[in-house]
PDB file of N, CA and C in Angstrom:
ATOM      1  N   MET N   1     128.164  25.638  91.996  1.00  0.00           N
ATOM      2  CA  MET N   1     129.394  25.691  91.136  1.00  0.00           C
ATOM      3  C   MET N   1     130.559  25.895  91.985  1.00  0.00           C
ATOM      4  N   LEU N   2     131.551  24.978  91.703  1.00  0.00           N
ATOM      5  CA  LEU N   2     132.808  25.121  92.430  1.00  0.00           C
ATOM      6  C   LEU N   2     133.499  26.213  91.758  1.00  0.00           C
ATOM      7  N   THR N   3     133.948  27.135  92.759  1.00  0.00           N
ATOM      8  CA  THR N   3     134.671  28.400  92.265  1.00  0.00           C
ATOM      9  C   THR N   3     135.963  28.552  92.658  1.00  0.00           C
ATOM     10  N   GLU N   4     136.451  27.808  93.799  1.00  0.00           N
ATOM     11  CA  GLU N   4     137.895  27.606  94.088  1.00  0.00           C
ATOM     12  C   GLU N   4     138.709  27.277  93.282  1.00  0.00           C
ATOM     13  N   ARG N   5     139.868  27.905  92.948  1.00  0.00           N
ATOM     14  CA  ARG N   5     140.712  27.337  91.807  1.00  0.00           C
ATOM     15  C   ARG N   5     141.325  26.030  92.317  1.00  0.00           C
ATOM     16  N   THR N   6     141.557  25.702  93.430  1.00  0.00           N
ATOM     17  CA  THR N   6     141.981  24.277  93.895  1.00  0.00           C
ATOM     18  C   THR N   6     141.012  23.404  93.250  1.00  0.00           C
ATOM     19  N   GLU N   7     139.695  23.584  93.868  1.00  0.00           N
ATOM     20  CA  GLU N   7     138.619  22.700  93.489  1.00  0.00           C
ATOM     21  C   GLU N   7     138.488  22.497  91.807  1.00  0.00           C
ATOM     22  N   TYR N   8     138.673  23.597  91.271  1.00  0.00           N
ATOM     23  CA  TYR N   8     138.518  23.695  90.009  1.00  0.00           C
ATOM     24  C   TYR N   8     139.701  22.632  89.280  1.00  0.00           C
ATOM     25  N   LEU N   9     141.017  22.786  89.595  1.00  0.00           N
ATOM     26  CA  LEU N   9     142.036  21.970  89.164  1.00  0.00           C
ATOM     27  C   LEU N   9     141.759  20.648  89.575  1.00  0.00           C
ATOM     28  N   GLU N  10     141.315  20.315  90.797  1.00  0.00           N
ATOM     29  CA  GLU N  10     140.990  18.817  91.240  1.00  0.00           C
ATOM     30  C   GLU N  10     139.708  18.308  90.246  1.00  0.00           C
ATOM     31  N   GLY N  11     139.196  19.132  89.874  1.00  0.00           N
ATOM     32  CA  GLY N  11     137.791  18.712  88.993  1.00  0.00           C
ATOM     33  C   GLY N  11     138.484  18.479  87.601  1.00  0.00           C
ATOM     34  N   GLN N  12     139.289  19.094  87.097  1.00  0.00           N
ATOM     35  CA  GLN N  12     139.840  19.057  85.870  1.00  0.00           C
ATOM     36  C   GLN N  12     140.517  17.896  85.680  1.00  0.00           C
ATOM     37  N   LYS N  13     141.441  17.312  86.846  1.00  0.00           N
ATOM     38  CA  LYS N  13     141.971  16.171  86.950  1.00  0.00           C
ATOM     39  C   LYS N  13     141.002  14.898  86.807  1.00  0.00           C
ATOM     40  N   PHE N  14     140.099  15.003  87.330  1.00  0.00           N
ATOM     41  CA  PHE N  14     138.826  13.964  87.539  1.00  0.00           C
ATOM     42  C   PHE N  14     138.490  13.987  86.226  1.00  0.00           C
ATOM     43  N   LEU N  15     137.984  14.867  85.508  1.00  0.00           N
ATOM     44  CA  LEU N  15     137.348  14.825  84.040  1.00  0.00           C
ATOM     45  C   LEU N  15     138.492  14.435  83.037  1.00  0.00           C
ATOM     46  N   SER N  16     139.764  14.651  83.243  1.00  0.00           N
ATOM     47  CA  SER N  16     140.661  14.100  82.372  1.00  0.00           C
ATOM     48  C   SER N  16     140.928  12.724  82.566  1.00  0.00           C
ATOM     49  N   ARG N  17     140.756  12.191  83.809  1.00  0.00           N
ATOM     50  CA  ARG N  17     140.916  10.958  83.820  1.00  0.00           C
ATOM     51  C   ARG N  17     139.758   9.916  83.401  1.00  0.00           C
ATOM     52  N   HIS N  18     138.590  10.782  83.618  1.00  0.00           N
ATOM     53  CA  HIS N  18     137.336   9.879  83.049  1.00  0.00           C
ATOM     54  C   HIS N  18     136.735  10.570  81.594  1.00  0.00           C
ATOM     55  N   LYS N  19     137.375  11.260  81.025  1.00  0.00           N
ATOM     56  CA  LYS N  19     136.846  11.941  79.910  1.00  0.00           C
ATOM     57  C   LYS N  19     136.258  10.947  78.627  1.00  0.00           C
ATOM     58  N   ASP N  20     136.402   9.677  78.661  1.00  0.00           N
ATOM     59  CA  ASP N  20     135.775   8.806  77.972  1.00  0.00           C
ATOM     60  C   ASP N  20     134.574   8.120  78.482  1.00  0.00           C
ATOM     61  N   SER N  21     134.324   8.411  79.636  1.00  0.00           N
ATOM     62  CA  SER N  21     133.368   8.044  80.493  1.00  0.00           C
ATOM     63  C   SER N  21     131.995   8.088  79.904  1.00  0.00           C
ATOM     64  N   GLU N  22     130.934   7.394  79.776  1.00  0.00           N
ATOM     65  CA  GLU N  22     129.566   7.712  79.188  1.00  0.00           C
ATOM     66  C   GLU N  22     128.905   8.795  80.129  1.00  0.00           C
ATOM     67  N   ILE N  23     129.236   8.930  81.193  1.00  0.00           N
ATOM     68  CA  ILE N  23     128.536   9.683  81.916  1.00  0.00           C
ATOM     69  C   ILE N  23     128.784  11.314  81.931  1.00  0.00           C
ATOM     70  N   ILE N  24     130.082  11.511  81.433  1.00  0.00           N
ATOM     71  CA  ILE N  24     131.101  12.644  81.132  1.00  0.00           C
ATOM     72  C   ILE N  24     130.613  12.958  79.837  1.00  0.00           C
ATOM     73  N   CYS N  25     130.533  12.112  78.901  1.00  0.00           N
ATOM     74  CA  CYS N  25     130.277  12.380  77.624  1.00  0.00           C
ATOM     75  C   CYS N  25     128.712  12.895  77.478  1.00  0.00           C
ATOM     76  N   ARG N  26     127.843  12.344  78.328  1.00  0.00           N
ATOM     77  CA  ARG N  26     126.369  12.490  78.250  1.00  0.00           C
ATOM     78  C   ARG N  26     126.469  13.948  79.032  1.00  0.00           C
ATOM     79  N   THR N  27     127.079  14.125  80.067  1.00  0.00           N
ATOM     80  CA  THR N  27     127.041  15.308  80.844  1.00  0.00           C
ATOM     81  C   THR N  27     127.395  16.611  79.865  1.00  0.00           C
ATOM     82  N   LYS N  28     128.498  16.384  79.040  1.00  0.00           N
ATOM     83  CA  LYS N  28     128.962  17.449  78.078  1.00  0.00           C
ATOM     84  C   LYS N  28     128.119  17.467  77.081  1.00  0.00           C
ATOM     85  N   SER N  29     127.327  16.665  76.743  1.00  0.00           N
ATOM     86  CA  SER N  29     126.098  17.034  75.456  1.00  0.00           C
ATOM     87  C   SER N  29     124.997  17.693  76.200  1.00  0.00           C
ATOM     88  N   ILE N  30     124.700  17.226  77.184  1.00  0.00           N
ATOM     89  CA  ILE N  30     123.658  18.038  78.034  1.00  0.00           C
ATOM     90  C   ILE N  30     123.576  19.562  78.157  1.00  0.00           C
ATOM     91  N   ILE N  31     124.953  19.845  78.608  1.00  0.00           N
ATOM     92  CA  ILE N  31     125.379  21.182  78.800  1.00  0.00           C
ATOM     93  C   ILE N  31     125.615  21.940  77.578  1.00  0.00           C
ATOM     94  N   ALA N  32     125.984  21.391  76.534  1.00  0.00           N
ATOM     95  CA  ALA N  32     126.052  21.928  75.175  1.00  0.00           C
ATOM     96  C   ALA N  32     124.797  22.469  74.650  1.00  0.00           C
ATOM     97  N   ASP N  33     123.924  21.407  74.685  1.00  0.00           N
ATOM     98  CA  ASP N  33     122.590  21.503  74.005  1.00  0.00           C
ATOM     99  C   ASP N  33     121.391  22.295  74.944  1.00  0.00           C
ATOM    100  N   LYS N  34     121.642  22.361  76.314  1.00  0.00           N
ATOM    101  CA  LYS N  34     120.658  22.922  77.087  1.00  0.00           C
ATOM    102  C   LYS N  34     121.107  23.985  77.872  1.00  0.00           C
ATOM    103  N   PHE N  35     122.667  24.227  78.113  1.00  0.00           N
ATOM    104  CA  PHE N  35     123.130  25.233  78.936  1.00  0.00           C
ATOM    105  C   PHE N  35     124.128  26.080  78.706  1.00  0.00           C
ATOM    106  N   SER N  36     124.408  25.978  77.439  1.00  0.00           N
ATOM    107  CA  SER N  36     125.799  26.768  76.989  1.00  0.00           C
ATOM    108  C   SER N  36     125.408  28.350  76.637  1.00  0.00           C
ATOM    109  N   ASP N  37     124.189  28.513  76.642  1.00  0.00           N
ATOM    110  CA  ASP N  37     123.538  29.927  76.410  1.00  0.00           C
ATOM    111  C   ASP N  37     122.316  29.974  77.529  1.00  0.00           C
ATOM    112  N   VAL N  38     122.166  31.533  77.861  1.00  0.00           N
ATOM    113  CA  VAL N  38     121.261  31.793  78.836  1.00  0.00           C
ATOM    114  C   VAL N  38     119.878  31.452  78.242  1.00  0.00           C
ATOM    115  N   ASN N  39     119.769  31.466  76.908  1.00  0.00           N
ATOM    116  CA  ASN N  39     118.368  31.288  76.129  1.00  0.00           C
ATOM    117  C   ASN N  39     118.030  29.864  75.821  1.00  0.00           C
ATOM    118  N   GLN N  40     118.904  29.148  75.921  1.00  0.00           N
ATOM    119  CA  GLN N  40     118.594  27.804  75.698  1.00  0.00           C
ATOM    120  C   GLN N  40     117.487  27.219  76.967  1.00  0.00           C
ATOM    121  N   SER N  41     116.908  25.974  76.642  1.00  0.00           N
ATOM    122  CA  SER N  41     115.985  25.443  77.476  1.00  0.00           C
ATOM    123  C   SER N  41     116.135  25.283  78.871  1.00  0.00           C
ATOM    124  N   GLY N  42     117.424  24.735  79.045  1.00  0.00           N
ATOM    125  CA  GLY N  42     117.825  24.436  80.393  1.00  0.00           C
ATOM    126  C   GLY N  42     117.830  25.638  81.344  1.00  0.00           C
ATOM    127  N   TRP N  43     118.320  26.693  81.070  1.00  0.00           N
ATOM    128  CA  TRP N  43     118.533  27.916  81.743  1.00  0.00           C
ATOM    129  C   TRP N  43     117.157  28.730  81.645  1.00  0.00           C
ATOM    130  N   GLN N  44     116.511  28.402  80.727  1.00  0.00           N
ATOM    131  CA  GLN N  44     115.136  29.144  80.533  1.00  0.00           C
ATOM    132  C   GLN N  44     114.119  28.361  81.715  1.00  0.00           C
ATOM    133  N   SER N  45     114.360  26.908  81.815  1.00  0.00           N
ATOM    134  CA  SER N  45     113.744  26.457  83.039  1.00  0.00           C
ATOM    135  C   SER N  45     114.115  27.000  84.197  1.00  0.00           C
ATOM    136  N   VAL N  46     115.217  27.203  84.525  1.00  0.00           N
ATOM    137  CA  VAL N  46     115.927  27.476  85.734  1.00  0.00           C
ATOM    138  C   VAL N  46     115.177  28.938  85.971  1.00  0.00           C
ATOM    139  N   ILE N  47     115.287  29.692  85.249  1.00  0.00           N
ATOM    140  CA  ILE N  47     114.767  31.345  85.356  1.00  0.00           C
ATOM    141  C   ILE N  47     113.499  31.181  85.472  1.00  0.00           C
ATOM    142  N   GLY N  48     112.492  30.232  85.124  1.00  0.00           N
ATOM    143  CA  GLY N  48     111.172  30.245  85.241  1.00  0.00           C
ATOM    144  C   GLY N  48     110.743  29.538  86.604  1.00  0.00           C
ATOM    145  N   ALA N  49     111.645  29.119  87.255  1.00  0.00           N
ATOM    146  CA  ALA N  49     111.393  28.600  88.587  1.00  0.00           C
ATOM    147  C   ALA N  49     111.167  29.472  89.495  1.00  0.00           C
ATOM    148  N   SER N  50     110.089  29.343  90.448  1.00  0.00           N
ATOM    149  CA  SER N  50     109.690  30.554  91.427  1.00  0.00           C
ATOM    150  C   SER N  50     110.702  30.660  92.688  1.00  0.00           C
ATOM    151  N   ASN N  51     111.495  29.742  92.711  1.00  0.00           N
ATOM    152  CA  ASN N  51     112.342  29.749  93.973  1.00  0.00           C
ATOM    153  C   ASN N  51     114.030  30.167  93.389  1.00  0.00           C
ATOM    154  N   PHE N  52     114.176  30.603  92.266  1.00  0.00           N
ATOM    155  CA  PHE N  52     115.249  30.770  91.830  1.00  0.00           C
ATOM    156  C   PHE N  52     115.570  32.195  92.009  1.00  0.00           C
ATOM    157  N   TYR N  53     116.188  32.654  92.987  1.00  0.00           N
ATOM    158  CA  TYR N  53     116.322  34.077  93.346  1.00  0.00           C
ATOM    159  C   TYR N  53     115.076  35.072  93.108  1.00  0.00           C
ATOM    160  N   PRO N  54     114.007  34.673  93.947  1.00  0.00           N
ATOM    161  CA  PRO N  54     112.640  35.146  93.628  1.00  0.00           C
ATOM    162  C   PRO N  54     112.697  36.910  94.068  1.00  0.00           C
ATOM    163  N   GLU N  55     113.785  37.184  94.549  1.00  0.00           N
ATOM    164  CA  GLU N  55     113.721  38.686  94.737  1.00  0.00           C
ATOM    165  C   GLU N  55     114.357  39.620  93.585  1.00  0.00           C
ATOM    166  N   LEU N  56     115.076  38.946  92.781  1.00  0.00           N
ATOM    167  CA  LEU N  56     115.851  39.470  91.653  1.00  0.00           C
ATOM    168  C   LEU N  56     114.641  39.585  90.421  1.00  0.00           C
ATOM    169  N   THR N  57     114.981  40.363  89.540  1.00  0.00           N
ATOM    170  CA  THR N  57     114.266  40.531  88.352  1.00  0.00           C
ATOM    171  C   THR N  57     114.746  39.616  87.312  1.00  0.00           C
ATOM    172  N   ARG N  58     113.931  39.301  86.377  1.00  0.00           N
ATOM    173  CA  ARG N  58     114.456  38.519  85.038  1.00  0.00           C
ATOM    174  C   ARG N  58     115.743  38.882  84.818  1.00  0.00           C
ATOM    175  N   PHE N  59     116.105  40.221  84.415  1.00  0.00           N
ATOM    176  CA  PHE N  59     117.479  40.597  83.707  1.00  0.00           C
ATOM    177  C   PHE N  59     118.472  40.176  84.909  1.00  0.00           C
ATOM    178  N   GLU N  60     118.289  40.245  86.147  1.00  0.00           N
ATOM    179  CA  GLU N  60     119.408  40.074  87.000  1.00  0.00           C
ATOM    180  C   GLU N  60     119.578  38.539  87.199  1.00  0.00           C
ATOM    181  N   LYS N  61     118.477  37.764  86.945  1.00  0.00           N
ATOM    182  CA  LYS N  61     118.593  36.311  86.901  1.00  0.00           C
ATOM    183  C   LYS N  61     119.413  35.957  85.686  1.00  0.00           C
ATOM    184  N   GLU N  62     119.046  36.521  84.697  1.00  0.00           N
ATOM    185  CA  GLU N  62     120.106  36.198  83.490  1.00  0.00           C
ATOM    186  C   GLU N  62     121.573  36.506  83.639  1.00  0.00           C
ATOM    187  N   ILE N  63     121.780  37.699  84.330  1.00  0.00           N
ATOM    188  CA  ILE N  63     123.149  37.876  84.460  1.00  0.00           C
ATOM    189  C   ILE N  63     123.967  36.965  85.566  1.00  0.00           C
ATOM    190  N   LYS N  64     123.188  36.439  86.290  1.00  0.00           N
ATOM    191  CA  LYS N  64     123.630  35.515  87.490  1.00  0.00           C
ATOM    192  C   LYS N  64     123.907  34.085  86.360  1.00  0.00           C
ATOM    193  N   LEU N  65     122.903  33.703  85.481  1.00  0.00           N
ATOM    194  CA  LEU N  65     122.938  32.475  84.912  1.00  0.00           C
ATOM    195  C   LEU N  65     123.983  32.527  83.692  1.00  0.00           C
ATOM    196  N   GLU N  66     124.300  33.834  83.065  1.00  0.00           N
ATOM    197  CA  GLU N  66     125.181  33.799  82.168  1.00  0.00           C
ATOM    198  C   GLU N  66     126.621  33.623  82.891  1.00  0.00           C
ATOM    199  N   GLU N  67     126.798  34.082  84.099  1.00  0.00           N
ATOM    200  CA  GLU N  67     128.123  33.632  84.846  1.00  0.00           C
ATOM    201  C   GLU N  67     128.188  32.134  85.240  1.00  0.00           C
ATOM    202  N   ALA N  68     127.072  31.531  85.531  1.00  0.00           N
ATOM    203  CA  ALA N  68     127.119  30.235  85.717  1.00  0.00           C
ATOM    204  C   ALA N  68     127.541  29.385  84.613  1.00  0.00           C
ATOM    205  N   GLY N  69     126.813  29.989  83.371  1.00  0.00           N
ATOM    206  CA  GLY N  69     126.911  29.125  82.329  1.00  0.00           C
ATOM    207  C   GLY N  69     128.659  29.308  81.884  1.00  0.00           C
ATOM    208  N   ARG N  70     129.016  30.551  82.046  1.00  0.00           N
ATOM    209  CA  ARG N  70     130.535  30.483  81.625  1.00  0.00           C
ATOM    210  C   ARG N  70     131.448  29.482  82.439  1.00  0.00           C
ATOM    211  N   ARG N  71     131.048  29.354  83.843  1.00  0.00           N
ATOM    212  CA  ARG N  71     131.706  28.549  84.570  1.00  0.00           C
ATOM    213  C   ARG N  71     131.693  27.215  83.836  1.00  0.00           C
ATOM    214  N   LEU N  72     130.251  26.777  83.720  1.00  0.00           N
ATOM    215  CA  LEU N  72     129.991  25.498  83.576  1.00  0.00           C
ATOM    216  C   LEU N  72     130.537  24.897  82.024  1.00  0.00           C
ATOM    217  N   THR N  73     130.494  25.801  81.173  1.00  0.00           N
ATOM    218  CA  THR N  73     131.103  25.443  80.049  1.00  0.00           C
ATOM    219  C   THR N  73     132.694  25.547  80.074  1.00  0.00           C
ATOM    220  N   ARG N  74     133.323  26.308  80.787  1.00  0.00           N
ATOM    221  CA  ARG N  74     134.725  26.372  81.123  1.00  0.00           C
ATOM    222  C   ARG N  74     135.062  24.834  81.733  1.00  0.00           C
ATOM    223  N   TRP N  75     134.392  24.624  82.748  1.00  0.00           N
ATOM    224  CA  TRP N  75     134.440  23.413  83.684  1.00  0.00           C
ATOM    225  C   TRP N  75     134.469  22.246  82.633  1.00  0.00           C
ATOM    226  N   PHE N  76     133.692  22.023  81.968  1.00  0.00           N
ATOM    227  CA  PHE N  76     133.939  20.988  80.828  1.00  0.00           C
ATOM    228  C   PHE N  76     134.187  21.236  79.621  1.00  0.00           C
ATOM    229  N   GLU N  77     134.892  22.025  79.456  1.00  0.00           N
ATOM    230  CA  GLU N  77     135.621  22.700  78.188  1.00  0.00           C
ATOM    231  C   GLU N  77     134.865  22.476  76.995  1.00  0.00           C
ATOM    232  N   ILE N  78     133.611  23.212  77.150  1.00  0.00           N
ATOM    233  CA  ILE N  78     132.802  23.308  75.974  1.00  0.00           C
ATOM    234  C   ILE N  78     132.667  24.316  75.104  1.00  0.00           C
ATOM    235  N   VAL N  79     133.120  24.707  74.018  1.00  0.00           N
ATOM    236  CA  VAL N  79     133.381  25.752  73.200  1.00  0.00           C
ATOM    237  C   VAL N  79     132.065  26.136  72.439  1.00  0.00           C
TER     238      VAL N  79
END
């Protein structure tokens, strides 16, 4: 995830220019359907991966994913 403010703003300009792109529309659909909540199938697959922060408990992993989910939905302006 890009977290620097300048990267975020640059990304928003890119998304604005390409908002009607089939790829951007499909990406937004995937995020909304599989990654907008930690209990959705996309994040559950990430949590289940053995190499995803193996030293963390499931609860700690969920906290990291909730933060990533907020960034992802903010990035693609998904409500």
